[in-house]
Structure formats: C-alpha cells, structure tokens
Coordinates of N, CA and C and ligand atoms in Angstrom, one line a residue:
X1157 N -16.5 -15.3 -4.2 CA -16.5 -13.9 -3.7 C -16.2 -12.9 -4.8
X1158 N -17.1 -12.0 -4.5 CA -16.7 -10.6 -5.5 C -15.6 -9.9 -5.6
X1159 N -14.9 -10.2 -6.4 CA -13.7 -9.4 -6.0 C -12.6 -9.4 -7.4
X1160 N -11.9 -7.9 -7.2 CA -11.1 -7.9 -8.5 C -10.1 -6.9 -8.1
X1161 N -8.7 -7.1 -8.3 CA -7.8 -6.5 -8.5 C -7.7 -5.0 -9.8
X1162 N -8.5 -4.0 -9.0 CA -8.4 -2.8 -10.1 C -7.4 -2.1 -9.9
X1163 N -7.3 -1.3 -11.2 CA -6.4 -0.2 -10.9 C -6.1 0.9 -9.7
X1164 N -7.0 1.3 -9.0 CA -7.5 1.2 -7.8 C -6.5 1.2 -7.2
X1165 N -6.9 0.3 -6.7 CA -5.8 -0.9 -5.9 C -4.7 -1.0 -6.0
X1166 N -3.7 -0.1 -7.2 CA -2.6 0.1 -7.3 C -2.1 1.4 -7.1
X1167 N -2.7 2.2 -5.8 CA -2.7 3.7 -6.5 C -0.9 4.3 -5.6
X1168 N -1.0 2.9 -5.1 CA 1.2 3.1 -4.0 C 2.0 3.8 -4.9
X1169 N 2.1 3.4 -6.0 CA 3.2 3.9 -6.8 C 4.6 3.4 -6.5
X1170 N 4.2 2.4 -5.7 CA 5.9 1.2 -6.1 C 5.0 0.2 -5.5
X1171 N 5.8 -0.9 -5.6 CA 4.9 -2.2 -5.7 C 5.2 -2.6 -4.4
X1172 N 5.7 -2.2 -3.4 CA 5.9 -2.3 -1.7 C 4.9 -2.2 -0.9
X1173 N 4.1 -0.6 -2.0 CA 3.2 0.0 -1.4 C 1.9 -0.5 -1.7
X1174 N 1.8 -0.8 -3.0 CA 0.8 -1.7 -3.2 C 0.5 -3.1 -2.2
X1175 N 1.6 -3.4 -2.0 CA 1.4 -4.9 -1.4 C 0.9 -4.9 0.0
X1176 N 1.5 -3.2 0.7 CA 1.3 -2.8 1.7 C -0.3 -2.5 2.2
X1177 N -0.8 -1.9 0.9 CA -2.1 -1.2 0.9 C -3.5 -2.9 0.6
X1178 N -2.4 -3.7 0.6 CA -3.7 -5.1 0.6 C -4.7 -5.3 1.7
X1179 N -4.4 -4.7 2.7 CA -4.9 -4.2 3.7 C -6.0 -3.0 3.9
X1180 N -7.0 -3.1 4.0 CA -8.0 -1.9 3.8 C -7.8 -1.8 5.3
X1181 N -8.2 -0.2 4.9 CA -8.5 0.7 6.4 C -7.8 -0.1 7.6
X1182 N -6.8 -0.3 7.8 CA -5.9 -0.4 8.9 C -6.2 -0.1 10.0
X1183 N -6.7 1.5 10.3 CA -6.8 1.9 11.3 C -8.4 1.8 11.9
X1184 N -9.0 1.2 10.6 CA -10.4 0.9 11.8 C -10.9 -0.7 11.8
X1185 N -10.3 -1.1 12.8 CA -10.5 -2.5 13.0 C -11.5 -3.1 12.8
X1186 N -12.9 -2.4 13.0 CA -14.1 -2.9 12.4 C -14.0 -3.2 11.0
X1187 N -13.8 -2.5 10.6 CA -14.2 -2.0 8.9 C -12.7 -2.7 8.3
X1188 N -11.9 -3.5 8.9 CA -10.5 -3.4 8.3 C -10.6 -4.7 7.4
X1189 N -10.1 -4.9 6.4 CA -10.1 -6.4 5.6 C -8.8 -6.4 4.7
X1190 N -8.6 -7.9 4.8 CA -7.1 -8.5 4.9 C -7.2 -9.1 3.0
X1191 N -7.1 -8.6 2.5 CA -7.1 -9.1 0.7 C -6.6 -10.2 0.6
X1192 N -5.0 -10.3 1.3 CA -4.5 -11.3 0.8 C -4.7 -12.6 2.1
X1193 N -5.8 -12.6 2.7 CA -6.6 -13.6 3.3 C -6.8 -14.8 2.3
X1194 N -7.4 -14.1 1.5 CA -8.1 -15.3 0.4 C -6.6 -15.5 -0.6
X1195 N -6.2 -16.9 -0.3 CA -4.6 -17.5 -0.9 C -5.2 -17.4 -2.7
X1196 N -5.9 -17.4 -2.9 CA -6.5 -17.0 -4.3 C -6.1 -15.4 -5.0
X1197 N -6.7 -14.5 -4.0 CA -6.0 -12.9 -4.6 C -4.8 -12.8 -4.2
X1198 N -4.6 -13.6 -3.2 CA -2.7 -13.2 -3.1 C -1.8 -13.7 -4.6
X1199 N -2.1 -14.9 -5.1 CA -1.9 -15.3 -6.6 C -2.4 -14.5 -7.2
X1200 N -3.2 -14.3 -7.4 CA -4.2 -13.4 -8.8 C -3.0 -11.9 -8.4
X1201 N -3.4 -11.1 -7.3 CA -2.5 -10.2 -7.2 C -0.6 -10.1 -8.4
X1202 N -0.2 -11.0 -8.3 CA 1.1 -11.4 -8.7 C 0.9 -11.0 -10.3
X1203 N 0.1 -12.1 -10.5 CA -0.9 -11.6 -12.2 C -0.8 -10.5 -12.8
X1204 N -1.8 -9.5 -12.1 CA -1.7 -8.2 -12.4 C -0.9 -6.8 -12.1
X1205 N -0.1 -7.5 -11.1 CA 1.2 -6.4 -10.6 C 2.0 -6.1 -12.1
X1206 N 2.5 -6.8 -12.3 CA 3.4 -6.3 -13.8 C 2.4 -5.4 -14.5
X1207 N 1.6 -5.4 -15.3 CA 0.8 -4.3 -15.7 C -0.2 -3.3 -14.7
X1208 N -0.7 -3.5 -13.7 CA -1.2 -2.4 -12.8 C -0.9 -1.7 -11.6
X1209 N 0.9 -2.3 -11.4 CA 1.1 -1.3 -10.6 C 2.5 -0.1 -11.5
X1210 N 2.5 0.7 -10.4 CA 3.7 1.5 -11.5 C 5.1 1.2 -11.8
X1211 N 5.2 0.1 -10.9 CA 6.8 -0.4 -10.7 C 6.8 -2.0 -11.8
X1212 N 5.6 -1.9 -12.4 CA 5.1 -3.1 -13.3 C 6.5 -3.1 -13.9
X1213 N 6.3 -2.7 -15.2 CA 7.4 -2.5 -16.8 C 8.7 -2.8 -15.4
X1214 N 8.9 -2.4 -14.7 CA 10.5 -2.6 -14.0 C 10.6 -3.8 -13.8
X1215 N 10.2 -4.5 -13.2 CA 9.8 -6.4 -12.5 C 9.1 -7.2 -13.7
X1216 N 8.9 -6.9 -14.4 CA 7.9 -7.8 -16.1 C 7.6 -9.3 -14.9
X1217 N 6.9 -9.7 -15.6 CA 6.2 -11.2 -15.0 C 6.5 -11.7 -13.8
X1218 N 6.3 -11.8 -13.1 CA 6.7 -12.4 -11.4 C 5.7 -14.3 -11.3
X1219 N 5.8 -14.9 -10.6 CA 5.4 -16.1 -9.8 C 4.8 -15.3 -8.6
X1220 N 3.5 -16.0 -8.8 CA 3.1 -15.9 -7.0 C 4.1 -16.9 -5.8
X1221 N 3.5 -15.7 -5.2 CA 4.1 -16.4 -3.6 C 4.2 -17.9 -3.5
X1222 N 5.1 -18.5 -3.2 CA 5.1 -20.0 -3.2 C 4.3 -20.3 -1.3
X1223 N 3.6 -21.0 -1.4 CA 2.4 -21.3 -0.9 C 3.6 -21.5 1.0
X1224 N 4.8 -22.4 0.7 CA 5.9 -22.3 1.9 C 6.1 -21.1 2.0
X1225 N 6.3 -19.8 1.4 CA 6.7 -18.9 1.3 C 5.5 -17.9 2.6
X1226 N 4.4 -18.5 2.2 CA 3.5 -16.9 2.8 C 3.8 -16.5 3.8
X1227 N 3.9 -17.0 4.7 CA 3.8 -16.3 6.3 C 4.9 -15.7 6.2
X1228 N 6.2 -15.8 5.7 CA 7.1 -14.6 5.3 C 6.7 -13.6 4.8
X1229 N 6.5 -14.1 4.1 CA 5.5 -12.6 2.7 C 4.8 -11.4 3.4
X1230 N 3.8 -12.4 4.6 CA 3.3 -11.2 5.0 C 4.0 -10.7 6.3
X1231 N 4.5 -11.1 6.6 CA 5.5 -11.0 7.6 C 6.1 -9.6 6.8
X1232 N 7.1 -10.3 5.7 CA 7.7 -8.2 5.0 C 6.4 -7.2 4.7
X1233 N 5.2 -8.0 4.6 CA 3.9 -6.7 3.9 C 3.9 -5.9 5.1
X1234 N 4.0 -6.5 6.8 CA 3.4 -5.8 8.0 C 4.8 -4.7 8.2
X1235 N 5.9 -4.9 8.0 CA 7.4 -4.2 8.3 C 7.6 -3.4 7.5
X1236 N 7.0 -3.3 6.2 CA 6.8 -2.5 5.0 C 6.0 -1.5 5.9
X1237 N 4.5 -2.0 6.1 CA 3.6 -0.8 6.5 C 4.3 0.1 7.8
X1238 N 4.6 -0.9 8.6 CA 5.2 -0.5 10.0 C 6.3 0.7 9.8
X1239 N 7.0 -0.1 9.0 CA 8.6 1.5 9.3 C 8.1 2.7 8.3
X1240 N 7.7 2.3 7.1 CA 7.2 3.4 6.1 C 6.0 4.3 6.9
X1241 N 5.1 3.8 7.2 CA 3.6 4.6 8.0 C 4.7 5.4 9.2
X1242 N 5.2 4.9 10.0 CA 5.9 5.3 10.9 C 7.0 6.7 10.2
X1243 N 8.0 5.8 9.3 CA 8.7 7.3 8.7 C 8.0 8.4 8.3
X1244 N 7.0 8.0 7.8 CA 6.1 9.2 7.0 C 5.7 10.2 8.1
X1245 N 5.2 10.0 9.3 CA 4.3 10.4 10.5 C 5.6 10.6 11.4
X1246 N 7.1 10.6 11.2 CA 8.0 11.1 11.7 C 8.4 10.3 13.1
X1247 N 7.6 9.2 13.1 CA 8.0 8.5 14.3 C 8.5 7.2 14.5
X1248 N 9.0 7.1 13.4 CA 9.6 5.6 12.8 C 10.8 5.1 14.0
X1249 N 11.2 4.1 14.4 CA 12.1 4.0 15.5 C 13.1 2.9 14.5
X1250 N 14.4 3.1 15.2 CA 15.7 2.5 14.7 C 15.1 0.8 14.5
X1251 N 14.3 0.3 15.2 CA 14.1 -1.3 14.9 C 13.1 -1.6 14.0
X1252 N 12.2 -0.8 13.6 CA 11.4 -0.3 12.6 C 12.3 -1.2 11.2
X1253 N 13.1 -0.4 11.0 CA 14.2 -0.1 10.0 C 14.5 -1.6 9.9
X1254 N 15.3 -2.6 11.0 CA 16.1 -3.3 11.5 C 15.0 -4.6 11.0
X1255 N 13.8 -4.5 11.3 CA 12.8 -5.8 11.2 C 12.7 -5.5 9.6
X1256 N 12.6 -4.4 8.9 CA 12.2 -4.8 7.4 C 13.1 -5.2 6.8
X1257 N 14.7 -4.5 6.8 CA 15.5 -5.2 6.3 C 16.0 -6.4 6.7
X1258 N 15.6 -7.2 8.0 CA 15.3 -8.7 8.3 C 14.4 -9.7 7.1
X1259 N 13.2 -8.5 7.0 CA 12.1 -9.4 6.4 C 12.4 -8.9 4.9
X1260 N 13.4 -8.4 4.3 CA 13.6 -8.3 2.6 C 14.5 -9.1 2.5
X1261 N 15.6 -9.2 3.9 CA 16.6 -10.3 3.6 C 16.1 -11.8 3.3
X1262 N 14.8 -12.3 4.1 CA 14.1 -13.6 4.5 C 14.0 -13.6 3.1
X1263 N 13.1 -12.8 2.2 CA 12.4 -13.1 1.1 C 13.0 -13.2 -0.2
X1264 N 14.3 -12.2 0.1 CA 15.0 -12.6 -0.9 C 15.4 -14.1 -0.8
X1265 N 16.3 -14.3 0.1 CA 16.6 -16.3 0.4 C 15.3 -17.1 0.0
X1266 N 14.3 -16.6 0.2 CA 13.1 -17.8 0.1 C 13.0 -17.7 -1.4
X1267 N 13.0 -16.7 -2.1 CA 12.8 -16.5 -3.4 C 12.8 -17.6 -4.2
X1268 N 12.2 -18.3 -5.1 CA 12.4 -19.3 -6.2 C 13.4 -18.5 -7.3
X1269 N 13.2 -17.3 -7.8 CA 13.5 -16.8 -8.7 C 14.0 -15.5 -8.4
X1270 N 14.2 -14.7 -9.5 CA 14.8 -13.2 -9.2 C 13.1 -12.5 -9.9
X1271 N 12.4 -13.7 -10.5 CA 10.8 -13.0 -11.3 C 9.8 -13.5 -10.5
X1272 N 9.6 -13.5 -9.0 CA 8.6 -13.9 -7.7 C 8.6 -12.5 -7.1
X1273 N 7.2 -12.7 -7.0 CA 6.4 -11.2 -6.3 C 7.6 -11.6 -4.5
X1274 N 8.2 -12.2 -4.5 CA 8.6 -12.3 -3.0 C 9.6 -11.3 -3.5
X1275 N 10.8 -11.4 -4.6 CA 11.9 -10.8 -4.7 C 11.8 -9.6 -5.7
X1276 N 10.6 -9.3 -6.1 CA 10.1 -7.8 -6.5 C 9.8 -6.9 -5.2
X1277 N 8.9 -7.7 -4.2 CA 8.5 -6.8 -3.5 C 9.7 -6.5 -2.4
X1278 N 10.9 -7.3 -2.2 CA 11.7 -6.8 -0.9 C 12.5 -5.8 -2.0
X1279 N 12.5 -5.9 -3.2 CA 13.6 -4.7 -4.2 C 12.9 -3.5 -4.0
X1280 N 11.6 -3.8 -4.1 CA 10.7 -2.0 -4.3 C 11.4 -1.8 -2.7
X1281 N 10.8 -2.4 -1.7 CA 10.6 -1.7 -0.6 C 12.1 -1.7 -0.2
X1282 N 13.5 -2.1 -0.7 CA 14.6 -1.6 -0.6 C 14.8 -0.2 -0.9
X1283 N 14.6 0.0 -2.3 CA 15.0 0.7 -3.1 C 14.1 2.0 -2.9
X1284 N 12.8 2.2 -1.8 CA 12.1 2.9 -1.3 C 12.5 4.1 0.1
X1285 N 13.6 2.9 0.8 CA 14.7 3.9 1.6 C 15.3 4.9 1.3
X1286 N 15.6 5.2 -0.2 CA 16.0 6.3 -0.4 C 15.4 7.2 -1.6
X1287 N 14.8 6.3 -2.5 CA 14.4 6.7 -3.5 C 12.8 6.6 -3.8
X1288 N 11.9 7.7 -4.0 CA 12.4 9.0 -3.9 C 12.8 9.5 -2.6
X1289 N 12.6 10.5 -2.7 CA 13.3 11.3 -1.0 C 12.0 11.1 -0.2
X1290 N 11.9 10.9 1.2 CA 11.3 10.3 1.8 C 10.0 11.9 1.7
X1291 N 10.5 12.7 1.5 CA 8.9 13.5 2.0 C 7.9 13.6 0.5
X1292 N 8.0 12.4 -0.1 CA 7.5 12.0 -1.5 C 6.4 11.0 -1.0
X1293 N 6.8 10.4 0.5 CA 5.5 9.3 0.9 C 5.0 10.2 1.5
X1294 N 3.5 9.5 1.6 CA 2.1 10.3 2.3 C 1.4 9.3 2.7
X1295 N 0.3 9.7 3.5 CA -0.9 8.7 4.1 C -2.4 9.2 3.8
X1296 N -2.7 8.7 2.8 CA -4.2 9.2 1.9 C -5.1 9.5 2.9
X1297 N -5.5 11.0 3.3 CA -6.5 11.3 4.0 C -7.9 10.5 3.9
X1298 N -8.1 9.6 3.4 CA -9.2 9.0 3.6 C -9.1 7.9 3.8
X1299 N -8.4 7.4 2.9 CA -8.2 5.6 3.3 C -7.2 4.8 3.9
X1300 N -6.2 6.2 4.4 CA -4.8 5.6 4.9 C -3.7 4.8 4.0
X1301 N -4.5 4.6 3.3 CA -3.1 3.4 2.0 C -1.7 4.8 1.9
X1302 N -0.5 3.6 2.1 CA 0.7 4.4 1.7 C 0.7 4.7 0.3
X1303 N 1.0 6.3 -0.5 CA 1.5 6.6 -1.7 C 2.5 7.7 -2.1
X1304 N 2.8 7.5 -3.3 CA 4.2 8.3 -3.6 C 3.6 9.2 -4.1
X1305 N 4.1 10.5 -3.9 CA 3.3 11.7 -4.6 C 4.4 12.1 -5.3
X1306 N 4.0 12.1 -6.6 CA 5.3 12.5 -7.6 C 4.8 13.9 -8.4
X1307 N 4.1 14.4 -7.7 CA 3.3 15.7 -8.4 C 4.5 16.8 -7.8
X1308 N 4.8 17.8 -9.0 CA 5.7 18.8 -9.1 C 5.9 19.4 -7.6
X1309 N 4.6 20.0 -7.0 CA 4.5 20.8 -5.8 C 4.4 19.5 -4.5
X1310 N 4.5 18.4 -5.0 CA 4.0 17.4 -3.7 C 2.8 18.1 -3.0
X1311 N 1.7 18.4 -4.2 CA 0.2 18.6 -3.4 C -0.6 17.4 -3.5
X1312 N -0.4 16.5 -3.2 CA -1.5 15.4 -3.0 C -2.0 15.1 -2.4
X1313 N -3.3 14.9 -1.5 CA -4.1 14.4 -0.5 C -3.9 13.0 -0.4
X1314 N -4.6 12.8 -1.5 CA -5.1 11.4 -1.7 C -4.4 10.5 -2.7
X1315 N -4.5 9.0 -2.6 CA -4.1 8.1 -3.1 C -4.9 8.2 -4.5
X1316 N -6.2 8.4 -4.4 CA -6.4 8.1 -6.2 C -7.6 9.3 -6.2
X1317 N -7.4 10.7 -6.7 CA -8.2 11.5 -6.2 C -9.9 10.7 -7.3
X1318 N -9.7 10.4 -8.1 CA -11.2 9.7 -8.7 C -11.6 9.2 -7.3
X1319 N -11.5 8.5 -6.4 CA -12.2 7.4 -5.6 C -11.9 8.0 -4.3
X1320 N -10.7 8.4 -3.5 CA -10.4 8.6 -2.3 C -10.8 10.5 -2.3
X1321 N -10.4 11.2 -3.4 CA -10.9 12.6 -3.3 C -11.9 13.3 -3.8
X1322 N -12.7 12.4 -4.0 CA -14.6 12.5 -4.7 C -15.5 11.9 -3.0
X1323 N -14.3 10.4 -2.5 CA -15.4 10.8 -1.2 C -15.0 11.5 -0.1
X1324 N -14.0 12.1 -0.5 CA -13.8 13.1 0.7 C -14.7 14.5 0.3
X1325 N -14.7 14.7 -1.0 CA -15.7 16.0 -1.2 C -17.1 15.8 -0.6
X1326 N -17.5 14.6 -1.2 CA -18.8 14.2 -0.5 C -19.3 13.9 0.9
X1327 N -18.3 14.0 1.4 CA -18.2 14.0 2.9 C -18.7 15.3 3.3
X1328 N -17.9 16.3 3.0 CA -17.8 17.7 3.2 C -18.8 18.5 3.0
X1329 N -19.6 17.8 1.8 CA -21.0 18.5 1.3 C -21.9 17.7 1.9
X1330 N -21.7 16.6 2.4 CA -23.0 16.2 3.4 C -22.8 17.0 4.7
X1331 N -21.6 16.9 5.4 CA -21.6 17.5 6.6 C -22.2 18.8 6.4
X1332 N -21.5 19.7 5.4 CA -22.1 20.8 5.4 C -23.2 20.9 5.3
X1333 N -24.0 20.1 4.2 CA -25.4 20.2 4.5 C -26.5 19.7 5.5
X1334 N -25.8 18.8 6.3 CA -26.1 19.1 8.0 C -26.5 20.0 8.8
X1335 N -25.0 20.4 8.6 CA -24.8 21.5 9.4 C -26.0 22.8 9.1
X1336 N -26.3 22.5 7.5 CA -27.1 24.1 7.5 C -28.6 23.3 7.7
X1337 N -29.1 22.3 7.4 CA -30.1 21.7 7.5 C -30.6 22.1 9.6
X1338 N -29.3 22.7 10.6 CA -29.7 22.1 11.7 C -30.5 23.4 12.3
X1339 N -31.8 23.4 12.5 CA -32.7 24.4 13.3 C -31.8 25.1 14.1
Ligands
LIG1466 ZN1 -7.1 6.7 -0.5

C-alpha cells in the first residue's frame, strides 16, 4: 500500500493529537479511514513521531506499540478524540474526562518503558488538560483533525493551511464559479 507518514500528518501540535488525527475525516463515515488499521503504520508511525511531530525533541526515540498493547492504545487514541473534540465544541461531559484519564492510566501500566509511543502519548494528552489553555484547541474547518493554534491572535482555520486552506480556497472558487456560470 501507498502510504507515508508526512509532515502533514503531524499538523496536532502535540503528539495526542497527532495520534488522535490517525483517523481521516471522522465525521464522514464513507470517506473515513483508520491509519493505524495497517499494524505496519502504527509502528512506522512511532519512527517518525520524534522528528515530525512538535512534541518530538520532548519524547526523543519511543518503541512502537507492543503488539499486546494495541487495543489499549487505541482504546486512549478514541478518549483522546472523544473528550478533546467534545471540550473544544463546549460539550464535553464529566465522563468524557473520567474514560481518558482511565485510558492514560491503562497505558501508562502497559508501558514497556518511559520511551514507548504508549507512555508518550498518555503524557501529551495529560499534559493537554491544561496546557495550553483550552481555547488554543480547534477543529480544522476542513478536515476535522484536532490542532493547537499557537498563533499570537489564535486566528487559525485550519490544521495545515498549505493542504487543508488551499482546499478550502478552491472550494470557494469553484462554488463561486458555479454559482456565476448558473443561467
Ligand atoms: Zn485540516
């Protein structure tokens, strides 16, 4: 299969959200695809996290997921998405909260090490409760991936404006040119 872990692909800005965003388009079930399906990019992922996501230099080298480990793993990736998407959209509920810190506690215990993408990713998405301040998360008008907007005015749309705010412009100029194209 074609496939490669780009920079892209890291555009969360903590490695929670990255792990969270392995998930394309969530909200259209048709079109939605599961990355770390294939037990191959779920490893390969691990690989490249230290250098391509932003919380890299913090976590240096990690272990993939130990193969006993997964259905945990994604177990915290779904409670990540769940309470954060929810907090962000102001409708997060108290067990929201209650299940991730279940599933950070799981993964920390399963951990082999303190350098396993299992015990990197329950630290980001700890350390995500408070820091930064929650109206720093957003939901990329295009592709839905969770990201941190660390821009002075917090004006960000989009998760990676090269990819996610080039096809939103192109949207806008086809529609429009619809729209004038219509007799
Ligand atoms: Zn996006």
């Amino acid at each position: 299969m074609d496939f490669s872990w780009t920079p892209h692909r890291f555009s969360g800005g903590a490695l929670a959200l990255d792990v969270a965003n392995s998930v394309i388009l969530r909200h259209d079930p048709d079109r939605s695809c599961d990355r770390f399906a294939v037990a191959q990019q779920l490893d390969d992922f691990a690989g490249v996290a230290p250098s391509l996501s932003a919380e890299g230099p913090q976590y240096g080298a990690m272990t993939p997921v130990q193969p006993a480990n997964r259905q945990a793993f994604l177990h915290l990736r779904e409670a990540i998405d769940r309470y954060y998407r929810a907090r962000t959209l102001g409708v997060a509920e108290r067990g929201y909260l209650a299940t991730l810190l279940e599933a950070t506690a799981e993964n920390l215990r399963l951990a082999p090490s303190e350098h396993s993408l299992e015990c990197a990713t329950a630290r980001s998405a700890l350390r995500l409760i408070t820091e930064p301040a929650p109206d720093r998360m957003k939901i990329c008008g295009n592709c839905g991936w969770l990201f941190l907007d660390r821009s002075k005015n917090k004006s960000r749309f989009w998760c990676d404006m090269a990819v996610c705010g080039n096809r939103a412009k192109a949207n806008r100029h086809y529609h429009r040119k619809r729209l004038e194209m219509r007799p």
